Amino acid sequence: MEGKLREPLRELAECSLPAALEAMGERWSFLILRAAFNGLFHFEEFQSELGIARNILANRLARLVEHGILMREAMADDRRKIEYRLTEKGAALLPTMVALRQWGERWETGVVATPVLVDERDRRPIRQVEVHGWDGRVLRKGDLVWALPEEVASAVDPA
């Protein structure tokens, strides 16, 4: 990533990272999302499991709904009760959540988190999240460069 072309760091409107951080970039939002991935749906469940103040939880849930990460659904049996469900957009954050957890285990705590995240089929731990090239190669920082759209090779394999 040290080639001639650099990502325009001052031009935040052209970068998707600030937009993603605007939607998710604070601790409680990630913890709420983790809870949603773990099957929590109700305000009271989030509040008791996370120990978060009610006003902060209400604010973060509203923000996640506003950004389309969670959706609010009234329960069929009692329309006064609301469930918060992951949207497709929210579920797409799973690799990010797993990568952050793995990074934290390696660089912050130095301990594998409990419970261990495993493949449901064979109960074996999942692999580390990695960046892969179009051909499946694992890519490292030195393998990456920025390119303008007109410099990007076609997605079609010429072979």
PDB file of C-alpha atoms in Angstrom:
ATOM      1  CA  MET A   1       0.000   0.000   0.000  1.00  0.00           C
ATOM      2  CA  GLU A   2       3.023   2.248  -0.312  1.00  0.00           C
ATOM      3  CA  GLY A   3       2.746   2.764  -4.090  1.00  0.00           C
ATOM      4  CA  LYS A   4       2.543   6.147  -5.783  1.00  0.00           C
ATOM      5  CA  LEU A   5      -1.218   6.537  -5.498  1.00  0.00           C
ATOM      6  CA  ARG A   6      -2.608   7.243  -2.034  1.00  0.00           C
ATOM      7  CA  GLU A   7      -6.120   7.203  -0.725  1.00  0.00           C
ATOM      8  CA  PRO A   8      -7.296  10.844  -0.419  1.00  0.00           C
ATOM      9  CA  LEU A   9      -7.362  11.008   3.379  1.00  0.00           C
ATOM     10  CA  ARG A  10      -8.790  14.541   3.593  1.00  0.00           C
ATOM     11  CA  GLU A  11     -11.638  13.802   1.204  1.00  0.00           C
ATOM     12  CA  LEU A  12     -13.883  12.045   3.701  1.00  0.00           C
ATOM     13  CA  ALA A  13     -16.906  12.142   1.401  1.00  0.00           C
ATOM     14  CA  GLU A  14     -15.141   9.746  -0.985  1.00  0.00           C
ATOM     15  CA  CYS A  15     -14.107   7.266   1.714  1.00  0.00           C
ATOM     16  CA  SER A  16     -16.431   4.574   3.012  1.00  0.00           C
ATOM     17  CA  LEU A  17     -14.536   4.131   6.306  1.00  0.00           C
ATOM     18  CA  PRO A  18     -15.833   7.355   7.932  1.00  0.00           C
ATOM     19  CA  ALA A  19     -19.349   6.434   6.802  1.00  0.00           C
ATOM     20  CA  ALA A  20     -19.006   2.989   8.400  1.00  0.00           C
ATOM     21  CA  LEU A  21     -17.640   4.511  11.588  1.00  0.00           C
ATOM     22  CA  GLU A  22     -20.524   6.977  11.655  1.00  0.00           C
ATOM     23  CA  ALA A  23     -22.925   4.020  11.679  1.00  0.00           C
ATOM     24  CA  MET A  24     -20.989   1.678  13.985  1.00  0.00           C
ATOM     25  CA  GLY A  25     -17.921   3.430  15.398  1.00  0.00           C
ATOM     26  CA  GLU A  26     -18.490   3.345  19.104  1.00  0.00           C
ATOM     27  CA  ARG A  27     -18.280   0.689  21.774  1.00  0.00           C
ATOM     28  CA  TRP A  28     -21.951   0.300  22.689  1.00  0.00           C
ATOM     29  CA  SER A  29     -23.048  -0.131  19.075  1.00  0.00           C
ATOM     30  CA  PHE A  30     -20.614  -3.018  18.635  1.00  0.00           C
ATOM     31  CA  LEU A  31     -21.730  -4.617  21.899  1.00  0.00           C
ATOM     32  CA  ILE A  32     -25.401  -4.291  20.924  1.00  0.00           C
ATOM     33  CA  LEU A  33     -24.591  -5.843  17.553  1.00  0.00           C
ATOM     34  CA  ARG A  34     -22.719  -8.686  19.262  1.00  0.00           C
ATOM     35  CA  ALA A  35     -25.773  -9.273  21.466  1.00  0.00           C
ATOM     36  CA  ALA A  36     -28.037  -9.295  18.395  1.00  0.00           C
ATOM     37  CA  PHE A  37     -25.768 -11.901  16.751  1.00  0.00           C
ATOM     38  CA  ASN A  38     -26.160 -13.915  19.966  1.00  0.00           C
ATOM     39  CA  GLY A  39     -29.957 -13.940  19.740  1.00  0.00           C
ATOM     40  CA  LEU A  40     -31.053 -11.001  21.878  1.00  0.00           C
ATOM     41  CA  PHE A  41     -34.050  -9.126  20.481  1.00  0.00           C
ATOM     42  CA  HIS A  42     -35.687  -7.051  23.213  1.00  0.00           C
ATOM     43  CA  PHE A  43     -34.729  -3.760  24.816  1.00  0.00           C
ATOM     44  CA  GLU A  44     -34.813  -5.299  28.312  1.00  0.00           C
ATOM     45  CA  GLU A  45     -32.537  -8.170  27.233  1.00  0.00           C
ATOM     46  CA  PHE A  46     -29.963  -5.782  25.809  1.00  0.00           C
ATOM     47  CA  GLN A  47     -30.181  -3.590  28.896  1.00  0.00           C
ATOM     48  CA  SER A  48     -29.762  -6.389  31.434  1.00  0.00           C
ATOM     49  CA  GLU A  49     -27.107  -8.359  29.526  1.00  0.00           C
ATOM     50  CA  LEU A  50     -24.952  -5.347  28.652  1.00  0.00           C
ATOM     51  CA  GLY A  51     -25.507  -3.265  31.793  1.00  0.00           C
ATOM     52  CA  ILE A  52     -26.023  -0.193  29.616  1.00  0.00           C
ATOM     53  CA  ALA A  53     -28.022   2.832  30.771  1.00  0.00           C
ATOM     54  CA  ARG A  54     -31.526   2.907  29.298  1.00  0.00           C
ATOM     55  CA  ASN A  55     -31.080   6.307  27.631  1.00  0.00           C
ATOM     56  CA  ILE A  56     -27.813   5.275  25.973  1.00  0.00           C
ATOM     57  CA  LEU A  57     -29.331   1.974  24.825  1.00  0.00           C
ATOM     58  CA  ALA A  58     -32.379   3.740  23.368  1.00  0.00           C
ATOM     59  CA  ASN A  59     -30.090   6.164  21.524  1.00  0.00           C
ATOM     60  CA  ARG A  60     -27.825   3.433  20.119  1.00  0.00           C
ATOM     61  CA  LEU A  61     -30.731   1.207  19.064  1.00  0.00           C
ATOM     62  CA  ALA A  62     -32.365   4.158  17.293  1.00  0.00           C
ATOM     63  CA  ARG A  63     -29.088   4.918  15.512  1.00  0.00           C
ATOM     64  CA  LEU A  64     -28.644   1.290  14.413  1.00  0.00           C
ATOM     65  CA  VAL A  65     -32.224   1.272  13.115  1.00  0.00           C
ATOM     66  CA  GLU A  66     -31.675   4.629  11.365  1.00  0.00           C
ATOM     67  CA  HIS A  67     -28.622   3.202   9.590  1.00  0.00           C
ATOM     68  CA  GLY A  68     -30.511   0.048   8.553  1.00  0.00           C
ATOM     69  CA  ILE A  69     -28.385  -2.300  10.671  1.00  0.00           C
ATOM     70  CA  LEU A  70     -31.277  -3.344  12.902  1.00  0.00           C
ATOM     71  CA  MET A  71     -34.996  -3.174  12.226  1.00  0.00           C
ATOM     72  CA  ARG A  72     -37.789  -2.687  14.713  1.00  0.00           C
ATOM     73  CA  GLU A  73     -40.642  -5.196  14.583  1.00  0.00           C
ATOM     74  CA  ALA A  74     -43.747  -5.222  16.722  1.00  0.00           C
ATOM     75  CA  MET A  75     -44.386  -8.699  18.106  1.00  0.00           C
ATOM     76  CA  ALA A  76     -47.448 -10.380  16.627  1.00  0.00           C
ATOM     77  CA  ASP A  77     -48.859 -11.494  19.996  1.00  0.00           C
ATOM     78  CA  ASP A  78     -48.374  -8.100  21.695  1.00  0.00           C
ATOM     79  CA  ARG A  79     -47.963  -5.107  19.364  1.00  0.00           C
ATOM     80  CA  ARG A  80     -46.655  -3.020  22.304  1.00  0.00           C
ATOM     81  CA  LYS A  81     -43.519  -5.180  22.503  1.00  0.00           C
ATOM     82  CA  ILE A  82     -40.770  -4.439  20.018  1.00  0.00           C
ATOM     83  CA  GLU A  83     -38.073  -6.759  18.735  1.00  0.00           C
ATOM     84  CA  TYR A  84     -34.827  -5.553  17.213  1.00  0.00           C
ATOM     85  CA  ARG A  85     -33.696  -7.846  14.413  1.00  0.00           C
ATOM     86  CA  LEU A  86     -30.561  -7.798  12.300  1.00  0.00           C
ATOM     87  CA  THR A  87     -31.158  -6.689   8.736  1.00  0.00           C
ATOM     88  CA  GLU A  88     -29.194  -8.091   5.813  1.00  0.00           C
ATOM     89  CA  LYS A  89     -26.958  -5.021   6.150  1.00  0.00           C
ATOM     90  CA  GLY A  90     -26.455  -5.769   9.853  1.00  0.00           C
ATOM     91  CA  ALA A  91     -25.742  -9.454   9.260  1.00  0.00           C
ATOM     92  CA  ALA A  92     -23.095  -8.420   6.705  1.00  0.00           C
ATOM     93  CA  LEU A  93     -21.104  -6.980   9.625  1.00  0.00           C
ATOM     94  CA  LEU A  94     -20.369 -10.513  10.906  1.00  0.00           C
ATOM     95  CA  PRO A  95     -16.892 -10.757   9.297  1.00  0.00           C
ATOM     96  CA  THR A  96     -16.023  -7.347  10.754  1.00  0.00           C
ATOM     97  CA  MET A  97     -17.154  -8.402  14.216  1.00  0.00           C
ATOM     98  CA  VAL A  98     -15.230 -11.677  14.015  1.00  0.00           C
ATOM     99  CA  ALA A  99     -12.102  -9.890  12.742  1.00  0.00           C
ATOM    100  CA  LEU A 100     -12.259  -7.350  15.592  1.00  0.00           C
ATOM    101  CA  ARG A 101     -12.728 -10.120  18.141  1.00  0.00           C
ATOM    102  CA  GLN A 102      -9.775 -12.064  16.748  1.00  0.00           C
ATOM    103  CA  TRP A 103      -7.649  -8.899  16.703  1.00  0.00           C
ATOM    104  CA  GLY A 104      -8.555  -8.236  20.344  1.00  0.00           C
ATOM    105  CA  GLU A 105      -7.665 -11.789  21.336  1.00  0.00           C
ATOM    106  CA  ARG A 106      -4.271 -11.513  19.666  1.00  0.00           C
ATOM    107  CA  TRP A 107      -3.232  -7.942  20.415  1.00  0.00           C
ATOM    108  CA  GLU A 108      -5.205  -6.742  23.448  1.00  0.00           C
ATOM    109  CA  THR A 109      -6.099  -9.598  25.789  1.00  0.00           C
ATOM    110  CA  GLY A 110      -3.712 -12.287  24.547  1.00  0.00           C
ATOM    111  CA  VAL A 111      -6.374 -14.837  25.471  1.00  0.00           C
ATOM    112  CA  VAL A 112      -8.807 -16.768  23.294  1.00  0.00           C
ATOM    113  CA  ALA A 113     -12.278 -15.521  24.207  1.00  0.00           C
ATOM    114  CA  THR A 114     -14.805 -17.836  25.803  1.00  0.00           C
ATOM    115  CA  PRO A 115     -16.989 -19.209  24.418  1.00  0.00           C
ATOM    116  CA  VAL A 116     -14.995 -20.131  21.322  1.00  0.00           C
ATOM    117  CA  LEU A 117     -16.612 -19.388  17.960  1.00  0.00           C
ATOM    118  CA  VAL A 118     -16.888 -22.670  16.039  1.00  0.00           C
ATOM    119  CA  ASP A 119     -18.379 -23.998  12.816  1.00  0.00           C
ATOM    120  CA  GLU A 120     -21.813 -25.431  13.679  1.00  0.00           C
ATOM    121  CA  ARG A 121     -21.330 -28.421  11.360  1.00  0.00           C
ATOM    122  CA  ASP A 122     -18.113 -29.865  12.791  1.00  0.00           C
ATOM    123  CA  ARG A 123     -17.649 -27.828  16.021  1.00  0.00           C
ATOM    124  CA  ARG A 124     -14.101 -26.815  15.036  1.00  0.00           C
ATOM    125  CA  PRO A 125     -12.837 -23.264  15.669  1.00  0.00           C
ATOM    126  CA  ILE A 126     -13.150 -20.893  12.741  1.00  0.00           C
ATOM    127  CA  ARG A 127     -10.056 -19.699  10.867  1.00  0.00           C
ATOM    128  CA  GLN A 128      -8.578 -16.230  11.207  1.00  0.00           C
ATOM    129  CA  VAL A 129     -10.263 -13.612   9.059  1.00  0.00           C
ATOM    130  CA  GLU A 130      -7.888 -12.707   6.231  1.00  0.00           C
ATOM    131  CA  VAL A 131      -7.814 -10.572   3.113  1.00  0.00           C
ATOM    132  CA  HIS A 132      -7.789 -12.680  -0.052  1.00  0.00           C
ATOM    133  CA  GLY A 133      -6.919 -11.889  -3.635  1.00  0.00           C
ATOM    134  CA  TRP A 134      -9.317 -12.717  -6.447  1.00  0.00           C
ATOM    135  CA  ASP A 135      -7.565 -16.097  -6.807  1.00  0.00           C
ATOM    136  CA  GLY A 136      -7.765 -16.998  -3.110  1.00  0.00           C
ATOM    137  CA  ARG A 137      -4.210 -16.022  -2.126  1.00  0.00           C
ATOM    138  CA  VAL A 138      -3.860 -14.541   1.372  1.00  0.00           C
ATOM    139  CA  LEU A 139      -2.757 -10.927   0.938  1.00  0.00           C
ATOM    140  CA  ARG A 140      -0.617  -8.939   3.379  1.00  0.00           C
ATOM    141  CA  LYS A 141      -0.021  -5.193   3.591  1.00  0.00           C
ATOM    142  CA  GLY A 142       2.855  -5.314   1.083  1.00  0.00           C
ATOM    143  CA  ASP A 143       0.636  -7.038  -1.486  1.00  0.00           C
ATOM    144  CA  LEU A 144      -1.894  -4.184  -1.655  1.00  0.00           C
ATOM    145  CA  VAL A 145      -1.853  -0.969  -3.697  1.00  0.00           C
ATOM    146  CA  TRP A 146      -4.436   1.706  -4.462  1.00  0.00           C
ATOM    147  CA  ALA A 147      -5.656   1.951  -8.056  1.00  0.00           C
ATOM    148  CA  LEU A 148      -7.942   4.311  -9.901  1.00  0.00           C
ATOM    149  CA  PRO A 149     -11.135   2.728 -11.284  1.00  0.00           C
ATOM    150  CA  GLU A 150      -9.774   2.762 -14.852  1.00  0.00           C
ATOM    151  CA  GLU A 151      -6.663   0.863 -13.685  1.00  0.00           C
ATOM    152  CA  VAL A 152      -8.596  -2.010 -12.101  1.00  0.00           C
ATOM    153  CA  ALA A 153      -8.476  -5.272 -14.043  1.00  0.00           C
ATOM    154  CA  SER A 154     -11.736  -6.796 -15.157  1.00  0.00           C
ATOM    155  CA  ALA A 155     -13.365  -9.365 -12.911  1.00  0.00           C
ATOM    156  CA  VAL A 156     -13.493 -11.812 -15.810  1.00  0.00           C
ATOM    157  CA  ASP A 157     -10.736 -14.423 -15.805  1.00  0.00           C
ATOM    158  CA  PRO A 158      -8.989 -14.223 -19.228  1.00  0.00           C
ATOM    159  CA  ALA A 159      -8.196 -17.954 -19.239  1.00  0.00           C
TER     160      ALA A 159
END
